[in-house]
């Protein structure tokens, strides 16, 4: 299987403006040297605490915000070297679905138009086939054709997310960033939306970057997982390997907090000490050292580099250094 996406040493720093003259006084290192790849037709889950840089990673890949540094290779092409026309095409091939479907749906447009707006703009289907095309997409996403003339406020949260999925899908994307797409929904509805995303992936060979703080959702939908902490990927690998054998102390702590379905199985919950440090002023060395129970002297000085522990299970932690 080929990689549809390769992210190399991606950085996104947001300038902090302040001071008397309103100059730049520092930067928020939201994404700080992140590299990973995703194979075509698979899902990579991106997990980590609030503020660790998950959404910024997704948005920078889609060029919704400009990167500070690094390369993004999509279908073998460096997306920063595309001309205007190529970039326009790329805009349809990469889509995003957000957590809050309501705020991304224009309240004044009936949903048929919301779903079709960009299809028309990009001239993706001939005018004679347009109506049928939109009807088909709606059906595929579990919406009724007669809903076309209704407005977003007339739908439930789950239906609104279906509208957003239909709008993204109508552009025939290859890659979709799903940024907490079910986090705002009732648990019973979450499963329906997850199953819809899985079905669409199977039917259309889609590739997902699935961002979530809910590890059980991520385990269910992801083929591979990336764990983020303060702008860094600290561990990546196949979903089974990461769940069966988490290596990084942060991953271990994060996973120890998942409730077990079987109360007979006792798990020792690892509590993280202290707060997440500011991404504007991250700790030196290993950024996790201020909260790590296994911190050693060198952790405070030297940042660990990625090590492949086999089967593509990569960890960034000095505990796995060879001596
Ligand atoms: N436009 C922006 N300007 C300045 N700082 C920003 C901007 N967007 C994000 N940040 C900062 O970058 C860091 C990463 O934010 P991001 O939204 O990527 O985190 P996240 O992992 O998606 O968190 P959450 O789980 O809460 O959605 C945070 O410290 C955030 O405050
Ligand atoms: S490098 Fe050191 S501080 Fe960082 S996670 Fe590993 S043991 Fe903990
Ligand atoms: Mg986010």
Short mmCIF file of N, CA and C in Angstrom, two decimals, residues 146-263:
data_model
loop_
_atom_site.label_atom_id
_atom_site.label_comp_id
_atom_site.label_asym_id
_atom_site.label_seq_id
_atom_site.Cartn_x
_atom_site.Cartn_y
_atom_site.Cartn_z
N UNK A 146 -36.02 14.65 0.59
CA UNK A 146 -36.93 15.77 0.84
C UNK A 146 -36.40 16.75 1.89
N UNK A 147 -35.27 16.42 2.51
CA UNK A 147 -34.64 17.34 3.46
C UNK A 147 -33.94 18.51 2.77
N UNK A 148 -33.76 18.37 1.46
CA UNK A 148 -32.99 19.36 0.70
C UNK A 148 -33.37 20.81 0.96
N UNK A 149 -34.67 21.06 1.11
CA UNK A 149 -35.13 22.44 1.25
C UNK A 149 -35.21 22.91 2.69
N UNK A 150 -34.81 22.05 3.61
CA UNK A 150 -34.87 22.46 5.02
C UNK A 150 -33.58 23.15 5.43
N UNK A 151 -33.68 23.88 6.54
CA UNK A 151 -32.53 24.66 7.03
C UNK A 151 -31.83 23.94 8.19
N UNK A 152 -30.54 24.26 8.40
CA UNK A 152 -29.77 23.54 9.42
C UNK A 152 -30.45 23.44 10.79
N UNK A 153 -31.15 24.51 11.22
CA UNK A 153 -31.72 24.48 12.57
C UNK A 153 -32.85 23.45 12.70
N UNK A 154 -33.32 22.92 11.57
CA UNK A 154 -34.40 21.94 11.62
C UNK A 154 -33.88 20.51 11.84
N UNK A 155 -32.57 20.37 12.03
CA UNK A 155 -31.99 19.03 12.16
C UNK A 155 -31.39 18.80 13.55
N UNK A 156 -31.26 17.53 13.90
CA UNK A 156 -30.61 17.17 15.17
C UNK A 156 -29.09 17.25 14.98
N UNK A 157 -28.37 17.15 16.09
CA UNK A 157 -26.90 17.21 16.03
C UNK A 157 -26.31 16.13 15.13
N UNK A 158 -26.83 14.93 15.26
CA UNK A 158 -26.32 13.82 14.45
C UNK A 158 -26.59 14.04 12.97
N UNK A 159 -27.80 14.55 12.67
CA UNK A 159 -28.14 14.82 11.26
C UNK A 159 -27.28 15.94 10.70
N UNK A 160 -27.01 16.93 11.54
CA UNK A 160 -26.16 18.03 11.07
C UNK A 160 -24.76 17.52 10.73
N UNK A 161 -24.27 16.57 11.53
CA UNK A 161 -22.96 16.03 11.20
C UNK A 161 -23.04 15.25 9.89
N UNK A 162 -24.17 14.58 9.64
CA UNK A 162 -24.35 13.90 8.36
C UNK A 162 -24.32 14.90 7.20
N UNK A 163 -24.90 16.09 7.43
CA UNK A 163 -24.90 17.13 6.40
C UNK A 163 -23.46 17.56 6.11
N UNK A 164 -22.69 17.75 7.17
CA UNK A 164 -21.28 18.14 6.98
C UNK A 164 -20.50 17.06 6.25
N UNK A 165 -20.78 15.81 6.58
CA UNK A 165 -20.09 14.71 5.91
C UNK A 165 -20.50 14.68 4.43
N UNK A 166 -21.78 14.90 4.17
CA UNK A 166 -22.26 14.91 2.78
C UNK A 166 -21.61 16.04 1.99
N UNK A 167 -21.50 17.20 2.63
CA UNK A 167 -20.89 18.35 1.95
C UNK A 167 -19.43 18.06 1.59
N UNK A 168 -18.72 17.43 2.54
CA UNK A 168 -17.32 17.09 2.27
C UNK A 168 -17.21 16.05 1.17
N UNK A 169 -18.08 15.05 1.26
CA UNK A 169 -18.05 13.92 0.33
C UNK A 169 -18.42 14.31 -1.10
N UNK A 170 -19.29 15.31 -1.21
CA UNK A 170 -19.76 15.75 -2.52
C UNK A 170 -18.61 16.21 -3.40
N UNK A 171 -17.50 16.59 -2.77
CA UNK A 171 -16.35 17.07 -3.53
C UNK A 171 -15.41 15.95 -3.95
N UNK A 172 -15.85 14.71 -3.72
CA UNK A 172 -15.06 13.53 -4.09
C UNK A 172 -13.64 13.57 -3.50
N UNK A 173 -13.54 13.76 -2.20
CA UNK A 173 -12.21 13.85 -1.60
C UNK A 173 -11.53 12.50 -1.54
N UNK A 174 -10.20 12.54 -1.36
CA UNK A 174 -9.45 11.30 -1.13
C UNK A 174 -9.03 11.20 0.33
N UNK A 175 -8.90 12.38 0.94
CA UNK A 175 -8.37 12.43 2.30
C UNK A 175 -9.26 13.37 3.13
N UNK A 176 -9.68 12.92 4.31
CA UNK A 176 -10.54 13.74 5.16
C UNK A 176 -9.95 13.82 6.57
N UNK A 177 -9.78 15.05 7.05
CA UNK A 177 -9.43 15.25 8.45
C UNK A 177 -10.73 15.30 9.24
N UNK A 178 -10.90 14.37 10.16
CA UNK A 178 -12.09 14.36 11.02
C UNK A 178 -11.65 14.88 12.38
N UNK A 179 -12.00 16.15 12.67
CA UNK A 179 -11.53 16.77 13.91
C UNK A 179 -12.61 16.66 14.98
N UNK A 180 -12.48 15.67 15.83
CA UNK A 180 -13.46 15.40 16.91
C UNK A 180 -14.88 15.35 16.36
N UNK A 181 -15.13 14.56 15.30
CA UNK A 181 -16.43 14.64 14.63
C UNK A 181 -17.60 14.14 15.47
N UNK A 182 -17.34 13.38 16.52
CA UNK A 182 -18.47 12.86 17.30
C UNK A 182 -18.46 13.35 18.75
N UNK A 183 -17.49 14.17 19.09
CA UNK A 183 -17.34 14.57 20.50
C UNK A 183 -18.53 15.34 21.06
N UNK A 184 -19.26 16.04 20.18
CA UNK A 184 -20.38 16.84 20.67
C UNK A 184 -21.70 16.07 20.62
N UNK A 185 -21.64 14.80 20.22
CA UNK A 185 -22.89 14.05 20.01
C UNK A 185 -23.18 13.08 21.16
N UNK A 186 -24.46 12.72 21.33
CA UNK A 186 -24.83 11.70 22.32
C UNK A 186 -24.13 10.40 21.97
N UNK A 187 -23.84 9.63 23.00
CA UNK A 187 -23.11 8.38 22.79
C UNK A 187 -23.82 7.47 21.78
N UNK A 188 -25.14 7.39 21.85
CA UNK A 188 -25.88 6.51 20.94
C UNK A 188 -25.74 6.96 19.49
N UNK A 189 -25.64 8.26 19.27
CA UNK A 189 -25.50 8.81 17.92
C UNK A 189 -24.06 8.68 17.43
N UNK A 190 -23.12 8.74 18.37
CA UNK A 190 -21.70 8.64 18.00
C UNK A 190 -21.43 7.40 17.17
N UNK A 191 -21.97 6.26 17.63
CA UNK A 191 -21.72 4.99 16.94
C UNK A 191 -22.26 5.04 15.51
N UNK A 192 -23.42 5.67 15.33
CA UNK A 192 -23.99 5.75 13.97
C UNK A 192 -23.08 6.55 13.04
N UNK A 193 -22.56 7.65 13.54
CA UNK A 193 -21.70 8.50 12.70
C UNK A 193 -20.38 7.78 12.41
N UNK A 194 -19.83 7.12 13.42
CA UNK A 194 -18.59 6.35 13.22
C UNK A 194 -18.82 5.27 12.16
N UNK A 195 -19.94 4.57 12.28
CA UNK A 195 -20.23 3.51 11.30
C UNK A 195 -20.42 4.08 9.90
N UNK A 196 -21.04 5.27 9.81
CA UNK A 196 -21.18 5.91 8.50
C UNK A 196 -19.80 6.24 7.91
N UNK A 197 -18.94 6.80 8.74
CA UNK A 197 -17.59 7.13 8.25
C UNK A 197 -16.85 5.88 7.79
N UNK A 198 -17.01 4.78 8.54
CA UNK A 198 -16.35 3.54 8.16
C UNK A 198 -16.89 2.99 6.85
N UNK A 199 -18.22 3.06 6.70
CA UNK A 199 -18.86 2.57 5.47
C UNK A 199 -18.38 3.37 4.27
N UNK A 200 -18.35 4.71 4.42
CA UNK A 200 -17.92 5.57 3.32
C UNK A 200 -16.46 5.30 2.97
N UNK A 201 -15.67 5.03 3.98
CA UNK A 201 -14.26 4.72 3.73
C UNK A 201 -14.13 3.45 2.89
N UNK A 202 -14.92 2.46 3.25
CA UNK A 202 -14.88 1.19 2.53
C UNK A 202 -15.34 1.36 1.09
N UNK A 203 -16.47 2.07 0.92
CA UNK A 203 -17.05 2.24 -0.42
C UNK A 203 -16.17 3.09 -1.32
N UNK A 204 -15.51 4.09 -0.74
CA UNK A 204 -14.82 5.08 -1.56
C UNK A 204 -13.31 5.07 -1.41
N UNK A 205 -12.80 4.16 -0.59
CA UNK A 205 -11.35 4.08 -0.40
C UNK A 205 -10.75 5.31 0.23
N UNK A 206 -11.52 5.96 1.11
CA UNK A 206 -11.06 7.21 1.72
C UNK A 206 -9.95 6.98 2.74
N UNK A 207 -9.16 8.01 2.95
CA UNK A 207 -8.14 8.00 3.99
C UNK A 207 -8.53 9.05 5.02
N UNK A 208 -8.44 8.70 6.31
CA UNK A 208 -8.81 9.65 7.37
C UNK A 208 -7.65 9.94 8.30
N UNK A 209 -7.58 11.20 8.72
CA UNK A 209 -6.83 11.55 9.93
C UNK A 209 -7.91 11.85 10.96
N UNK A 210 -8.02 10.99 11.96
CA UNK A 210 -9.14 11.06 12.90
C UNK A 210 -8.65 11.58 14.25
N UNK A 211 -9.02 12.83 14.54
CA UNK A 211 -8.57 13.48 15.77
C UNK A 211 -9.61 13.29 16.86
N UNK A 212 -9.17 12.81 18.02
CA UNK A 212 -10.12 12.63 19.11
C UNK A 212 -9.40 12.50 20.42
N UNK A 213 -10.07 12.91 21.50
CA UNK A 213 -9.49 12.65 22.81
C UNK A 213 -10.11 11.40 23.42
N UNK A 214 -11.08 10.81 22.70
CA UNK A 214 -11.76 9.62 23.20
C UNK A 214 -11.05 8.37 22.66
N UNK A 215 -10.29 7.71 23.54
CA UNK A 215 -9.45 6.61 23.07
C UNK A 215 -10.25 5.40 22.60
N UNK A 216 -11.43 5.18 23.18
CA UNK A 216 -12.18 4.01 22.74
C UNK A 216 -12.73 4.22 21.32
N UNK A 217 -13.08 5.46 21.00
CA UNK A 217 -13.51 5.77 19.64
C UNK A 217 -12.34 5.59 18.67
N UNK A 218 -11.19 6.09 19.07
CA UNK A 218 -10.00 6.00 18.23
C UNK A 218 -9.60 4.54 17.99
N UNK A 219 -9.67 3.73 19.05
CA UNK A 219 -9.31 2.32 18.90
C UNK A 219 -10.23 1.65 17.88
N UNK A 220 -11.50 2.03 17.91
CA UNK A 220 -12.50 1.42 17.05
C UNK A 220 -12.29 1.75 15.58
N UNK A 221 -11.86 2.98 15.29
CA UNK A 221 -11.83 3.40 13.89
C UNK A 221 -10.43 3.41 13.26
N UNK A 222 -9.38 3.41 14.09
CA UNK A 222 -8.04 3.66 13.54
C UNK A 222 -7.25 2.39 13.19
N UNK A 223 -6.48 2.47 12.13
CA UNK A 223 -5.51 1.41 11.81
C UNK A 223 -4.19 1.70 12.50
N UNK A 224 -3.84 3.00 12.53
CA UNK A 224 -2.62 3.41 13.22
C UNK A 224 -2.97 4.57 14.16
N UNK A 225 -2.07 4.83 15.09
CA UNK A 225 -2.32 5.88 16.08
C UNK A 225 -1.06 6.71 16.27
N UNK A 226 -1.28 8.01 16.44
CA UNK A 226 -0.19 8.90 16.83
C UNK A 226 -0.57 9.57 18.15
N UNK A 227 0.34 9.56 19.10
CA UNK A 227 0.09 10.19 20.40
C UNK A 227 0.87 11.49 20.45
N UNK A 228 0.16 12.60 20.69
CA UNK A 228 0.81 13.92 20.71
C UNK A 228 0.93 14.46 22.11
N UNK A 229 2.04 15.11 22.37
CA UNK A 229 2.21 15.83 23.64
C UNK A 229 2.96 17.13 23.36
N UNK A 230 2.36 18.24 23.71
CA UNK A 230 2.98 19.56 23.55
C UNK A 230 3.63 19.79 22.18
N UNK A 231 2.91 19.47 21.15
CA UNK A 231 3.41 19.75 19.80
C UNK A 231 4.31 18.68 19.21
N UNK A 232 4.56 17.61 19.97
CA UNK A 232 5.40 16.50 19.45
C UNK A 232 4.60 15.21 19.36
N UNK A 233 4.97 14.38 18.38
CA UNK A 233 4.44 13.01 18.36
C UNK A 233 5.38 12.18 19.23
N UNK A 234 4.87 11.62 20.31
CA UNK A 234 5.76 10.88 21.20
C UNK A 234 5.74 9.38 20.92
N UNK A 235 4.67 8.90 20.26
CA UNK A 235 4.60 7.48 19.94
C UNK A 235 3.66 7.28 18.75
N UNK A 236 4.06 6.42 17.81
CA UNK A 236 3.19 6.06 16.70
C UNK A 236 3.30 4.56 16.44
N UNK A 237 2.26 3.98 15.88
CA UNK A 237 2.31 2.56 15.55
C UNK A 237 0.94 2.03 15.19
N UNK A 238 0.87 0.73 14.94
CA UNK A 238 -0.42 0.11 14.66
C UNK A 238 -1.30 0.17 15.90
N UNK A 239 -2.60 0.28 15.68
CA UNK A 239 -3.52 0.41 16.81
C UNK A 239 -3.37 -0.75 17.80
N UNK A 240 -3.28 -1.99 17.29
CA UNK A 240 -3.19 -3.15 18.20
C UNK A 240 -1.91 -3.05 19.03
N UNK A 241 -0.80 -2.73 18.38
CA UNK A 241 0.48 -2.67 19.10
C UNK A 241 0.45 -1.60 20.19
N UNK A 242 -0.12 -0.45 19.84
CA UNK A 242 -0.12 0.65 20.81
C UNK A 242 -1.02 0.33 22.00
N UNK A 243 -2.17 -0.28 21.73
CA UNK A 243 -3.07 -0.60 22.84
C UNK A 243 -2.54 -1.76 23.67
N UNK A 244 -1.93 -2.77 23.01
CA UNK A 244 -1.44 -3.93 23.74
C UNK A 244 -0.15 -3.61 24.49
N UNK A 245 0.64 -2.72 23.90
CA UNK A 245 1.97 -2.49 24.46
C UNK A 245 2.38 -1.02 24.33
N UNK A 246 1.69 -0.13 25.05
CA UNK A 246 2.10 1.28 25.00
C UNK A 246 3.49 1.42 25.60
N UNK A 247 4.36 2.20 24.94
CA UNK A 247 5.75 2.27 25.37
C UNK A 247 6.09 3.57 26.09
N UNK A 248 5.58 4.67 25.58
CA UNK A 248 5.93 5.97 26.15
C UNK A 248 5.20 6.18 27.48
N UNK A 249 5.90 6.71 28.49
CA UNK A 249 5.23 6.95 29.78
C UNK A 249 3.96 7.80 29.65
N UNK A 250 3.95 8.73 28.70
CA UNK A 250 2.74 9.55 28.52
C UNK A 250 1.59 8.70 27.96
N UNK A 251 1.91 7.87 26.96
CA UNK A 251 0.87 6.99 26.39
C UNK A 251 0.33 6.06 27.48
N UNK A 252 1.23 5.52 28.28
CA UNK A 252 0.81 4.62 29.35
C UNK A 252 -0.17 5.32 30.30
N UNK A 253 0.15 6.55 30.66
CA UNK A 253 -0.71 7.30 31.57
C UNK A 253 -2.07 7.59 30.92
N UNK A 254 -2.01 7.99 29.66
CA UNK A 254 -3.24 8.31 28.93
C UNK A 254 -4.15 7.08 28.83
N UNK A 255 -3.54 5.94 28.49
CA UNK A 255 -4.31 4.72 28.28
C UNK A 255 -4.78 4.11 29.60
N UNK A 256 -4.07 4.40 30.68
CA UNK A 256 -4.48 3.82 31.96
C UNK A 256 -5.79 4.42 32.44
N UNK A 257 -6.18 5.55 31.83
CA UNK A 257 -7.41 6.22 32.26
C UNK A 257 -8.65 5.73 31.51
N UNK A 258 -8.47 4.80 30.54
CA UNK A 258 -9.64 4.29 29.80
C UNK A 258 -10.42 3.36 30.70
N UNK A 259 -11.72 3.57 30.86
CA UNK A 259 -12.51 2.65 31.69
C UNK A 259 -12.55 1.26 31.05
N UNK A 260 -12.40 0.21 31.86
CA UNK A 260 -12.43 -1.16 31.33
C UNK A 260 -13.87 -1.67 31.32
N UNK A 261 -14.28 -2.31 30.20
CA UNK A 261 -15.63 -2.86 30.16
C UNK A 261 -15.82 -3.98 31.18
N UNK A 262 -14.76 -4.73 31.46
CA UNK A 262 -14.85 -5.83 32.41
C UNK A 262 -14.28 -5.38 33.77
N UNK A 263 -15.16 -5.20 34.77
CA UNK A 263 -14.68 -4.67 36.06
C UNK A 263 -13.74 -5.63 36.78
#
